[in-house]
Short mmCIF file of C-alpha atoms and ligand atoms in Angstrom, two decimals:
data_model
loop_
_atom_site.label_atom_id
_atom_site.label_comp_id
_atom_site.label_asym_id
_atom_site.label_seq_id
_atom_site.Cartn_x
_atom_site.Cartn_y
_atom_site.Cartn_z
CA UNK A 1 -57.78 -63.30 39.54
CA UNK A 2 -55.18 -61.26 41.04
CA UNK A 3 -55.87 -59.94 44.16
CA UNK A 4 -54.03 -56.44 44.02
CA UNK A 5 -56.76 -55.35 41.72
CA UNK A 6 -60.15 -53.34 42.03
CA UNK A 7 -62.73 -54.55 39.60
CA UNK A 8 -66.39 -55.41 39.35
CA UNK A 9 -66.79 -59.25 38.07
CA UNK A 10 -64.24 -61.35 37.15
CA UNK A 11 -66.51 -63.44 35.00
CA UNK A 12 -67.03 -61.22 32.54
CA UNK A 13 -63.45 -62.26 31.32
CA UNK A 14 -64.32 -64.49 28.53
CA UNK A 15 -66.71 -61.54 26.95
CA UNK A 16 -63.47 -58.86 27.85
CA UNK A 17 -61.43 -61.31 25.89
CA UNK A 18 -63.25 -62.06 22.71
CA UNK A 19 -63.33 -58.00 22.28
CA UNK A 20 -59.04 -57.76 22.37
CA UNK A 21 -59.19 -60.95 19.90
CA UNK A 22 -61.15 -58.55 17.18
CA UNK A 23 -59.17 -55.38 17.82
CA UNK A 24 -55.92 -57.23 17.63
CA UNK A 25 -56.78 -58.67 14.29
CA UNK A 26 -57.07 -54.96 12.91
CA UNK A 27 -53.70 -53.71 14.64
CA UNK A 28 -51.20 -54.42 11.88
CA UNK A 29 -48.55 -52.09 13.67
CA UNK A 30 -48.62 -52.96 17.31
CA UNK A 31 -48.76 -56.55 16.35
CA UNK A 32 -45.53 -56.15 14.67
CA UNK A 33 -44.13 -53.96 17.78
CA UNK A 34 -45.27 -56.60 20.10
CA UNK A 35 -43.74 -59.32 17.75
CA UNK A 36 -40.39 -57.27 17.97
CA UNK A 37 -41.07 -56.99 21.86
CA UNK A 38 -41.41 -60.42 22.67
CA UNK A 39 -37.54 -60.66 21.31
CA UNK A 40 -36.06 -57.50 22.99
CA UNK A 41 -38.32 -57.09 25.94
CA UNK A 42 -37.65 -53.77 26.34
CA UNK A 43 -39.82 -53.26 29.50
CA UNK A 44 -38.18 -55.89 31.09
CA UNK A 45 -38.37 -55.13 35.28
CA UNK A 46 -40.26 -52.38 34.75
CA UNK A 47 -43.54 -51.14 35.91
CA UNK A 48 -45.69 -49.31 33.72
CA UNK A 49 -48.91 -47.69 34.99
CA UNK A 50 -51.55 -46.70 32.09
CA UNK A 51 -53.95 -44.40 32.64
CA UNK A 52 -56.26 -44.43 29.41
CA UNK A 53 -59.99 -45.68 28.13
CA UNK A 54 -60.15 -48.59 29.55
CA UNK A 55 -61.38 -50.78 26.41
CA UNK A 56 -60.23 -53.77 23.92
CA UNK A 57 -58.09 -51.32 22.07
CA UNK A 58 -56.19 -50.06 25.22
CA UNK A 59 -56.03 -53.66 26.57
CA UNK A 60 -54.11 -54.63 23.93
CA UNK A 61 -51.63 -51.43 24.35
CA UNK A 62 -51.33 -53.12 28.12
CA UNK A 63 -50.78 -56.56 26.77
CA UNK A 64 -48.25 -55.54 24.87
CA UNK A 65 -46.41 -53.64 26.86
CA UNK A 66 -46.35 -56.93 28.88
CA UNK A 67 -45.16 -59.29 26.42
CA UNK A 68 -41.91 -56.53 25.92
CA UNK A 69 -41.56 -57.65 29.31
CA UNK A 70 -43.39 -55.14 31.87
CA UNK A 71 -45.29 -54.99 34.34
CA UNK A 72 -48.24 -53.55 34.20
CA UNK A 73 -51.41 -51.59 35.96
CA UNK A 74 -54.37 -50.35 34.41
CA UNK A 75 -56.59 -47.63 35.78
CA UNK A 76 -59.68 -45.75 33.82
CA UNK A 77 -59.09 -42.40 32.60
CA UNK A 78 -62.97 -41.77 32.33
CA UNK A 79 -65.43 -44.10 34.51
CA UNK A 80 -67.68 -44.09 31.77
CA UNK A 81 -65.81 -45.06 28.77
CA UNK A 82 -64.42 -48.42 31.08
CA UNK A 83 -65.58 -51.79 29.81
CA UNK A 84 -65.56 -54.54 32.75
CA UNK A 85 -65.17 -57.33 30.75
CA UNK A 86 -62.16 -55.57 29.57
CA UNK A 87 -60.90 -55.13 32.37
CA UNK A 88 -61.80 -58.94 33.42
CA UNK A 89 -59.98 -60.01 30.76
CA UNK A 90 -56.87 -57.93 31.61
CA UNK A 91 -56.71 -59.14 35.08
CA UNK A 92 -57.00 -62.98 33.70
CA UNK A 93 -54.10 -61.98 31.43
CA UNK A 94 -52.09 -60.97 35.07
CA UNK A 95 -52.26 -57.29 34.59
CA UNK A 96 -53.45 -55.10 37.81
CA UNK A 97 -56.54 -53.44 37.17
CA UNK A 98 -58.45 -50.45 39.32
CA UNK A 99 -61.78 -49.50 37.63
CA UNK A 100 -65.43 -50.41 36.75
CA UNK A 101 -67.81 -48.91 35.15
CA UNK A 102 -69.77 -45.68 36.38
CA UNK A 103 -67.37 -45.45 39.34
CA UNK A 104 -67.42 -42.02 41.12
CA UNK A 105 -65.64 -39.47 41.58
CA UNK A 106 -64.66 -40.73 45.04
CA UNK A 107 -64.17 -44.24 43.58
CA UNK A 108 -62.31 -42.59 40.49
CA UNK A 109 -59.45 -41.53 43.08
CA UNK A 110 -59.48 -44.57 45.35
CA UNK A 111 -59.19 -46.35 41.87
CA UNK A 112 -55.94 -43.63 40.66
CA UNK A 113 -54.20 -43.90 44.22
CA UNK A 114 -54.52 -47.89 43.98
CA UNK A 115 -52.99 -48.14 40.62
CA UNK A 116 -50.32 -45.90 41.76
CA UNK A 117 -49.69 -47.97 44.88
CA UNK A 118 -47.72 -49.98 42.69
CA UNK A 119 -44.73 -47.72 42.18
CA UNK A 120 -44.54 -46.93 38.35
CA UNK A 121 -41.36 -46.69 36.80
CA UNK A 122 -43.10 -45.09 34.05
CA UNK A 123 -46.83 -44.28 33.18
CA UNK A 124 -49.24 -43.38 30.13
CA UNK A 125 -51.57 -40.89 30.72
CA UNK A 126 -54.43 -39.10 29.03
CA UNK A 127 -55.42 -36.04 30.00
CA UNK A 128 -53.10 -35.51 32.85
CA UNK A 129 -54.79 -37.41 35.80
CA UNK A 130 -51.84 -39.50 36.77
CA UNK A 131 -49.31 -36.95 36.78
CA UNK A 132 -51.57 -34.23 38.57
CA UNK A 133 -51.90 -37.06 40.84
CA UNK A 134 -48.19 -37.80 41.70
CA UNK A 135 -47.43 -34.42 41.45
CA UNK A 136 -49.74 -32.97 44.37
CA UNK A 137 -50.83 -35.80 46.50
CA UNK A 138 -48.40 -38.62 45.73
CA UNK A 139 -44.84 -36.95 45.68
CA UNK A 140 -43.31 -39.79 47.90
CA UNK A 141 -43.70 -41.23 44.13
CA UNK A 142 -41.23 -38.26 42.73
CA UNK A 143 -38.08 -39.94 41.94
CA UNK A 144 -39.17 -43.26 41.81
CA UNK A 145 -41.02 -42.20 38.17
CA UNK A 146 -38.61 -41.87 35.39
CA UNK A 147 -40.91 -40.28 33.08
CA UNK A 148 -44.16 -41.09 30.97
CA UNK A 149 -46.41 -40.41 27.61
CA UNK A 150 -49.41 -38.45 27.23
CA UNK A 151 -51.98 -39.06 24.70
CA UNK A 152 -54.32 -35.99 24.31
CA UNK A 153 -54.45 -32.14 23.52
CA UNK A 154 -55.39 -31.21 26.95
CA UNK A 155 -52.97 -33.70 28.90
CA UNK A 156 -50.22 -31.58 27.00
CA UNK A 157 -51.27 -28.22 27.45
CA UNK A 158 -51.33 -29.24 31.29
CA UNK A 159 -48.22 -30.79 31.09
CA UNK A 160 -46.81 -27.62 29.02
CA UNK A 161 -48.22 -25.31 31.91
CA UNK A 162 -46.76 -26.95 34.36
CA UNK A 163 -43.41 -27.34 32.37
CA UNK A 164 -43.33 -23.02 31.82
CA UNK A 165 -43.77 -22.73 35.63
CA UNK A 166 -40.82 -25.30 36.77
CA UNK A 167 -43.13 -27.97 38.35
CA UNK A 168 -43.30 -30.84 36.06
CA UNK A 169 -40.47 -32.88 38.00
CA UNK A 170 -40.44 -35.95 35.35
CA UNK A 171 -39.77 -35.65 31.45
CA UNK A 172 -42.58 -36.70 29.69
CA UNK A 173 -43.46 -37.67 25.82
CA UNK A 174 -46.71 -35.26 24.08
CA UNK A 175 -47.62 -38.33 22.05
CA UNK A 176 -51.00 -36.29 20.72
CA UNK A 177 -48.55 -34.36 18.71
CA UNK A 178 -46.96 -36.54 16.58
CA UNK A 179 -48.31 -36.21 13.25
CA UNK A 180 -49.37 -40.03 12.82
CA UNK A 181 -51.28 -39.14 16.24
CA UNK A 182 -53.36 -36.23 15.49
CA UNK A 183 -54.30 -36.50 11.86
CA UNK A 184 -55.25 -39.70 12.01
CA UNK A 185 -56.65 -39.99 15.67
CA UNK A 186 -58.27 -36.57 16.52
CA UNK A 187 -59.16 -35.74 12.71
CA UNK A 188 -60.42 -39.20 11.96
CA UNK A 189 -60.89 -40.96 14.64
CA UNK A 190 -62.69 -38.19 16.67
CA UNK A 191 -64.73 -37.50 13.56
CA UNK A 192 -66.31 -41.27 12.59
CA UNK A 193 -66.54 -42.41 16.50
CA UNK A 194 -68.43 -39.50 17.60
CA UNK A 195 -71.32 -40.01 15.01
CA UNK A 196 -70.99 -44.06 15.62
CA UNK A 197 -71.49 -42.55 19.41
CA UNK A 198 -74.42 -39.76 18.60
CA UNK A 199 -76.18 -41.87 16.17
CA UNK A 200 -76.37 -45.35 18.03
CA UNK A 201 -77.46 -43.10 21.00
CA UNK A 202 -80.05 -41.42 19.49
CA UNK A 203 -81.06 -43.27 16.23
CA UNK A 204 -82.40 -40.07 14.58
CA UNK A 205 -81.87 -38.66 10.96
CA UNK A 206 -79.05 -35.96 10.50
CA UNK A 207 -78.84 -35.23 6.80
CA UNK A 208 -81.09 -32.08 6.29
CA UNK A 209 -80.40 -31.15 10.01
CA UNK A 210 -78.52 -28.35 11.19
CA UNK A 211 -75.38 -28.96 13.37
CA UNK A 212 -73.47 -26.96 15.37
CA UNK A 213 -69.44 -27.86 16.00
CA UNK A 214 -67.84 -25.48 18.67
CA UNK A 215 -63.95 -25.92 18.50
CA UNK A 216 -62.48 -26.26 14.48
CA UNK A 217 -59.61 -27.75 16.03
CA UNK A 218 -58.04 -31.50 14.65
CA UNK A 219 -61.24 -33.02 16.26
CA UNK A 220 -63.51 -30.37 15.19
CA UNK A 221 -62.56 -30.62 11.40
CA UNK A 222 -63.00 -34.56 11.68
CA UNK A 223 -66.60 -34.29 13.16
CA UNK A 224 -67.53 -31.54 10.47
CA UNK A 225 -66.26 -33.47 7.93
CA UNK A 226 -68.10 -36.60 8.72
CA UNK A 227 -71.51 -34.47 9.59
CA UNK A 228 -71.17 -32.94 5.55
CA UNK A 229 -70.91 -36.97 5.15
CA UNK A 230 -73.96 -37.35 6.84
CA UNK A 231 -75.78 -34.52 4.61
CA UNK A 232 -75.85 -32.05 7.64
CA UNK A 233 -75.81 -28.35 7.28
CA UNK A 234 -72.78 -27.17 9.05
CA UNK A 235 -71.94 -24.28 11.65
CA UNK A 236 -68.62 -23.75 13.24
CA UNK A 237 -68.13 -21.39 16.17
CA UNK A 238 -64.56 -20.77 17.07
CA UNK A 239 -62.49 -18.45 18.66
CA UNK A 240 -59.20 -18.70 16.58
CA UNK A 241 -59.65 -16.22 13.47
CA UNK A 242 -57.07 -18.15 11.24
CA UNK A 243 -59.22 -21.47 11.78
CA UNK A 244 -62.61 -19.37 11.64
CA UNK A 245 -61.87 -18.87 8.27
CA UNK A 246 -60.42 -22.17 7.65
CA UNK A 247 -64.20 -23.59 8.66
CA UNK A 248 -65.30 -20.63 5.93
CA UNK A 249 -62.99 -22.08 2.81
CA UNK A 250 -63.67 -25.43 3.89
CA UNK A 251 -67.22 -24.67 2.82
CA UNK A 252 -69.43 -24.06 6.26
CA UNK A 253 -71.03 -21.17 7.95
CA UNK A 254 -69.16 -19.24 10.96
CA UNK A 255 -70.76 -17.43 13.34
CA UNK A 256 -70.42 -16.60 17.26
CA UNK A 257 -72.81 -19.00 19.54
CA UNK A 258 -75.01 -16.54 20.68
CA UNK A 259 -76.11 -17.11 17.04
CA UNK A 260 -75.74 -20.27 16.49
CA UNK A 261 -78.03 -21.33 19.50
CA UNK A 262 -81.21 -20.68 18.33
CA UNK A 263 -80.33 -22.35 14.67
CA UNK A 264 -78.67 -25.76 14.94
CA UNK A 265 -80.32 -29.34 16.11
CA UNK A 266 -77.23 -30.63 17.22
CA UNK A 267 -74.51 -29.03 18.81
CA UNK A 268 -70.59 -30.86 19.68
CA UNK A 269 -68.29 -28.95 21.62
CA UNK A 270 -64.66 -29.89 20.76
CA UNK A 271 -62.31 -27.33 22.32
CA UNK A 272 -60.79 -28.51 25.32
CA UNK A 273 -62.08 -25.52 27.14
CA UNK A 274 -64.98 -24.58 29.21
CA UNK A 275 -68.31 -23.20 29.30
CA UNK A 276 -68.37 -22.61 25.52
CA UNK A 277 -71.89 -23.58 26.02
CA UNK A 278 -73.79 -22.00 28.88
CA UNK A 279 -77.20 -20.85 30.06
CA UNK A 280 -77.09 -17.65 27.34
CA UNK A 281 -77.42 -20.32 24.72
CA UNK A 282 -79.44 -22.73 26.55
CA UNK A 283 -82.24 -20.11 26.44
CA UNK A 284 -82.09 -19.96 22.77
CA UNK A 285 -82.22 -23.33 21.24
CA UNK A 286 -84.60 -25.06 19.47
CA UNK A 287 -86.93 -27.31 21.02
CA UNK A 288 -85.39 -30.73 20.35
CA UNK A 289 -82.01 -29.66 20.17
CA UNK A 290 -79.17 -32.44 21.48
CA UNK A 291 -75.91 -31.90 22.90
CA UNK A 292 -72.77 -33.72 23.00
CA UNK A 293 -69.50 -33.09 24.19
CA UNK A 294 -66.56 -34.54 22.31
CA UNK A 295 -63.67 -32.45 24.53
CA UNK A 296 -61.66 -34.27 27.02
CA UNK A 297 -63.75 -33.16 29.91
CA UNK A 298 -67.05 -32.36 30.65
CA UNK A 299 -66.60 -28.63 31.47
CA UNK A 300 -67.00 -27.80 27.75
CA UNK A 301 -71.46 -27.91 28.17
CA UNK A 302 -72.24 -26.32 31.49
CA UNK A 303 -74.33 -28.83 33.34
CA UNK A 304 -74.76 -26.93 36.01
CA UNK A 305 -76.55 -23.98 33.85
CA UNK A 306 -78.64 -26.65 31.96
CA UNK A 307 -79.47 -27.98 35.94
CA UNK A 308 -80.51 -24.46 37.22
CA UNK A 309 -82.57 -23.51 34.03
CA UNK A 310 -84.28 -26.82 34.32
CA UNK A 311 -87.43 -27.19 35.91
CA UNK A 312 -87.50 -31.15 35.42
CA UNK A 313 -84.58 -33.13 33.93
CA UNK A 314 -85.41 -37.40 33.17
CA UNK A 315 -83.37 -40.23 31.84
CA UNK A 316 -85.22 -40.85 28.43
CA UNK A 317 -82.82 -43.32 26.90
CA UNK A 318 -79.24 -45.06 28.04
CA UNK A 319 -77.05 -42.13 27.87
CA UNK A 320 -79.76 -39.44 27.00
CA UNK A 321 -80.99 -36.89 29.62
CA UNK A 322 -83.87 -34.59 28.42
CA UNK A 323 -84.03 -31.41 30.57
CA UNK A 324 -87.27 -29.39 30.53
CA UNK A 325 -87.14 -25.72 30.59
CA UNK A 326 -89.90 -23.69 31.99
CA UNK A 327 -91.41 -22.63 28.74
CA UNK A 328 -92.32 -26.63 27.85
CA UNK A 329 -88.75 -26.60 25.55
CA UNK A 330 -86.68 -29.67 25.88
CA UNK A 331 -82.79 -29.90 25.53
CA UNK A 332 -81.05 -33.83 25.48
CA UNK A 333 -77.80 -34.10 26.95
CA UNK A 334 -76.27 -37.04 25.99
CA UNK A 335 -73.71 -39.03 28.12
CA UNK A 336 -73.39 -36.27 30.69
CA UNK A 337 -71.44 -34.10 28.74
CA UNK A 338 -68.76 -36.55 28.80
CA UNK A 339 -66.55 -37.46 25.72
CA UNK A 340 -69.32 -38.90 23.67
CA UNK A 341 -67.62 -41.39 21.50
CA UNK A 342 -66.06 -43.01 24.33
CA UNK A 343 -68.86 -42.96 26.87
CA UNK A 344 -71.57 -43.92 24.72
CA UNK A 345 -69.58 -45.99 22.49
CA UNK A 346 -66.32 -47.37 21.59
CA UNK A 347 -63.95 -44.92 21.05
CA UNK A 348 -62.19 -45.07 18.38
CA UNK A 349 -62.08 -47.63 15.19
CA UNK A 350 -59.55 -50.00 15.97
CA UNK A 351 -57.16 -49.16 12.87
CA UNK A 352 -56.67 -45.59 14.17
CA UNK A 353 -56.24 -46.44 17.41
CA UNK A 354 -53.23 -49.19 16.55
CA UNK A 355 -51.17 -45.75 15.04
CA UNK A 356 -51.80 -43.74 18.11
CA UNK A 357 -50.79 -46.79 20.43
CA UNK A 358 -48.07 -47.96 18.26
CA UNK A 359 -46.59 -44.18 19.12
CA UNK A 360 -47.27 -45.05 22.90
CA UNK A 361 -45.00 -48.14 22.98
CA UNK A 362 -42.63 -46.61 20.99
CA UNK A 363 -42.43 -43.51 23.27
CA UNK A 364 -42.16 -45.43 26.26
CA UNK A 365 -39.35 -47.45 24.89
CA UNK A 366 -37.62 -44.43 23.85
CA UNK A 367 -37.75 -42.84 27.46
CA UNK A 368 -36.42 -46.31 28.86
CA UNK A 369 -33.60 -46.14 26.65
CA UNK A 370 -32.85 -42.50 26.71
CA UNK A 371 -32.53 -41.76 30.46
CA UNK A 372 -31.47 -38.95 32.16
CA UNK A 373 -33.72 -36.73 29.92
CA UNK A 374 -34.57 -33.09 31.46
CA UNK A 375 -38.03 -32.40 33.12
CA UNK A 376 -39.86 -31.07 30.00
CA UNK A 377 -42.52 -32.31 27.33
CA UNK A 378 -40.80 -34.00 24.52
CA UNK A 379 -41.93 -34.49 21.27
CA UNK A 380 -41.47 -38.01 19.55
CA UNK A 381 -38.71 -38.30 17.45
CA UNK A 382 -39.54 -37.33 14.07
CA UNK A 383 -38.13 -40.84 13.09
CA UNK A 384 -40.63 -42.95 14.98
CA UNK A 385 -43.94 -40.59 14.02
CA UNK A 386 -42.57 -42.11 10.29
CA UNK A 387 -41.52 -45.37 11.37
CA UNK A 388 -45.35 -45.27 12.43
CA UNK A 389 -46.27 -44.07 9.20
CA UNK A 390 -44.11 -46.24 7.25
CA UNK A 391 -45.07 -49.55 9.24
CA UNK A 392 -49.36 -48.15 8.59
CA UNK A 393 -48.37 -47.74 4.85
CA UNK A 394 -46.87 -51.31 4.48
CA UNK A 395 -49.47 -52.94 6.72
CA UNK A 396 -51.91 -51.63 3.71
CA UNK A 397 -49.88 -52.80 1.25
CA UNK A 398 -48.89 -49.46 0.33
CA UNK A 399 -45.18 -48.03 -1.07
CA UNK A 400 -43.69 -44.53 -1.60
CA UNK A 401 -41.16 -42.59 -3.19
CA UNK A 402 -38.24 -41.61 -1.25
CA UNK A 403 -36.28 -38.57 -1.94
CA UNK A 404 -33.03 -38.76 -4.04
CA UNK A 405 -29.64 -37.66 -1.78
CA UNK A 406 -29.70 -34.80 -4.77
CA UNK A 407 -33.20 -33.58 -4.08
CA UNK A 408 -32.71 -33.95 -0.14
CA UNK A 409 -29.49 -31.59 -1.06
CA UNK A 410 -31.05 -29.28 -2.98
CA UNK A 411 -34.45 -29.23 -0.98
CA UNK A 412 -31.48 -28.47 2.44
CA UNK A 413 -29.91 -25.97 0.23
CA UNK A 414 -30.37 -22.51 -0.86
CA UNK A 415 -28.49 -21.43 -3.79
CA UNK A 416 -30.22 -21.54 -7.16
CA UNK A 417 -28.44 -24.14 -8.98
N1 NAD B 1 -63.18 -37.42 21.82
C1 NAD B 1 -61.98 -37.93 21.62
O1 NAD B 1 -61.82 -39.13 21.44
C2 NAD B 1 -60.81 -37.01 21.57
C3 NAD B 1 -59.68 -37.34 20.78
C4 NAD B 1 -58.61 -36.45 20.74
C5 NAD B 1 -58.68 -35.28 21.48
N2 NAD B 1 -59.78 -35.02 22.25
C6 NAD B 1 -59.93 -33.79 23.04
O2 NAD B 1 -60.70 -32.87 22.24
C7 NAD B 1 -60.34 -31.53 22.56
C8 NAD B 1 -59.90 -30.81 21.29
O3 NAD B 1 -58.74 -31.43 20.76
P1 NAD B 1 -58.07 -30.94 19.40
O4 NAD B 1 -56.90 -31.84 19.18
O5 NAD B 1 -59.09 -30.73 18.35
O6 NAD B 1 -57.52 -29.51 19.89
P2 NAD B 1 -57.15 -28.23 18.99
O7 NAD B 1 -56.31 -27.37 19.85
O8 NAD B 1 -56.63 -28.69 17.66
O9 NAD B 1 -58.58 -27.54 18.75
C9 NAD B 1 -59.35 -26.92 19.74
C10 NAD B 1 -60.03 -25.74 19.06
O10 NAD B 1 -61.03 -25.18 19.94
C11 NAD B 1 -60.99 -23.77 19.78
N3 NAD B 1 -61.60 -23.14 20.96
C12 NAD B 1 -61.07 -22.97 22.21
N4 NAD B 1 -61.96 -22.33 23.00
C13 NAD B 1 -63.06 -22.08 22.25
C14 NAD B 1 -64.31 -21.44 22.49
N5 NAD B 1 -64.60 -20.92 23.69
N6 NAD B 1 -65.21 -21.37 21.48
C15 NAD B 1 -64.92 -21.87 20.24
N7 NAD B 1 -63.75 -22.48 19.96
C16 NAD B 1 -62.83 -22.59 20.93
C17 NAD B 1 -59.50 -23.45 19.61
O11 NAD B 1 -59.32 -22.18 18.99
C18 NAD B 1 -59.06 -24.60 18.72
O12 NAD B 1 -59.17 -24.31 17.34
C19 NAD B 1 -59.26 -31.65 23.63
O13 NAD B 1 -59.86 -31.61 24.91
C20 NAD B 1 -58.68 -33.03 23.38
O14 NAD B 1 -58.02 -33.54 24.52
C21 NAD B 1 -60.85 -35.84 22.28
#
């Protein structure tokens, strides 16, 4: 083991490592990256801190980052989605890693400062902890970064309010919105891993069931879709009239939350904001009723309403709190109002995941070789979100059409021929 990292058991290595043996045998497109990288090392002297879910899928974003030559450092971007054997395994592969499981908040920072003790060149972030990091309380490390990737919605808003106000002081990539990122990842992704999550946790029934998806955003549509799957009766609250009646045309009902409280069994906020669910609906629901946050952070379900409204709150199963309101109803929390798919299970399937990562390497590589890039959010290239796309499609076996130079004229032109 190395000893520049923070983790909790070494030992678990040989259980972190038989995880990023399955995942890599389902990432067609990074294995091909990483094939090219092992030529080119593009990363070659550089050092690369990645701030992300620390489990097999990420690992094997870190390991092959390594084999294109850099070096790397691994902290968690959510204490509860972090695997240790993962990590284990990382640090036997001689990659620095600061994070365990369940760490706390004041561990969570220790663990952030420590990972950016080793002077990043560049970083990968998700959700904007890194860079609100270097940006407040480590800005000896301005200058010294040359820029970095971010990987959700909310990481980019951040990194766009910070941009409008002139204080982002490093370029950096918005990787979430790439096309072979969100409709794949956040559609997809969010929508099969949060009922993998909701249903392992709770092992109940949800066809006939009512649920309740607050947010019809790329995630939202994903975990909708997937609940019709499941033969669930669907409400969407939301906030955006274009994509209220989106949810309507797609087939599901739409009404405000105040209503929807005292109807659904379920209820999955997915907006990125906060307090969409607070102690105005609390007092409504339906005895029973279980709530899961699928948003980056766990603002989106007031806890601290559910607390105060609570006469008596229990762990009932892992990740499943029941809180007892003063009329006998009971309300389950699951996984603290923490992303659900990745803190009570795995995140992600693996395929998805290898698009979304495959961007990641690609957008590093492109800031390495495109320096001197202003202090703003990027998007990537339009060619690499297809080069994705293209290297996915022949992964699967799969072939398109590609336009004729006379239909690309006529389809750039505007005279009626
Ligand atoms: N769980 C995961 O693995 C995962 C994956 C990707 C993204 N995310 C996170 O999920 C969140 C949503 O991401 P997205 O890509 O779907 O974003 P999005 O911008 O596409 O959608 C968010 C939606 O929430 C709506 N909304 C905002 N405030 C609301 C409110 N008070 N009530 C009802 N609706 C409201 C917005 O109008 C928007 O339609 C973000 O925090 C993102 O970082 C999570």
């Amino acid at each position: 083991m190395n000893e520049v990292s923070t983790i909790r058991d070494i030992r678990l290595a040989a259980d972190g490592q038989r995880k990023i043996d399955w995942v890599k045998q389902y990432m067609p497109v990074l294995n091909s990256l990483r094939d090219q990288y092992i030529q080119e090392r593009p990363f070659a002297g550089k050092k690369i801190v990645i701030c992300l879910h620390l489990e097999a899928k990420t690992a094997y974003l870190a390991l092959t980052i390594q084999a294109g030559g850099g070096e790397v450092a691994v902290v968690a971007s959510n204490p509860l989605s972090t695997q240790d054997d993962v990590v284990a395994a990382l640090v036997e592969n001689g990659i620095r890693a600061h994070a365990w499981h369940g760490a706390t908040d004041e561990e969570y920072k220790v663990h952030i400062n420590k990972a950016l003790d080793f002077g990043p060149d560049y970083i990968i972030d998700d959700g904007g902890d890194l860079v609100s990091t270097i940006h407040t309380c480590r800005r000896e490390l301005i200058g010294q970064v040359r820029g970095g990737a971010e990987e959700t919605t909310t990481g980019i808003l951040r990194l766009k309010a910070m941009s409008r106000e002139g204080k982002l002081e490093f370029p950096m990539m918005a990787v979430n919105d790439a096309r072979s990122k969100y409709l794949f990842d956040n559609r997809y992704g969010t929508g099969q891993s949060v009922w993998d999550a909701i249903l392992r946790t709770t092992n109940l029934v949800v066809a006939g069931k009512t649920v309740c998806i607050v947010g019809y955003g790329w995630c939202g549509k994903g975990v909708a879709l997937r609940a019709r799957g499941l033969g669930a009766k669907i409400i969407i609250c939301e906030v955006d009239p274009v994509k209220a009646n989106e949810a309507w045309m797609d087939g599901y009902e739409v009404m405000p939350m105040k209503e929807a409280a005292s109807m659904a069994d379920y209820f999955i906020t997915v907006t990125g904001n906060k307090n969409v669910i607070t102690k105005d609906h609390f007092v409504r629901m339906k005895n029973g009723a279980i709530l899961a946050n699928a948003g980056h952070f766990d603002v989106e379900i007031s806890k601290q309403d559910l607390s105060l409204l609570a006469v008596s709150k229990r762990k009932v199963r892992p990740n499943t709190e029941e809180f007892t309101l003063e009329d006998g109803r009971k309300i389950f929390l699951l996984a603290e109002g923490r992303l659900v798919n990745l803190a009570a299970g795995d995140g992600h399937p693996v395929e998805v995941m290898d698009m979304s990562f495959a961007l990641q390497a690609l957008a590093l590589e492109y800031l390495v070789k495109n320096q001197g890039l202003e202090n703003k959010v990027f998007n990537v290239p339009e060619q690499l979100d297809n080069r994705v796309a293209l290297m996915k499609l022949h992964s699967l076996g799969l072939q398109i059409d590609s336009l004729t130079s006379d239909q690309a004229e006529y389809l750039a032109g505007w005279v009626n021929e």
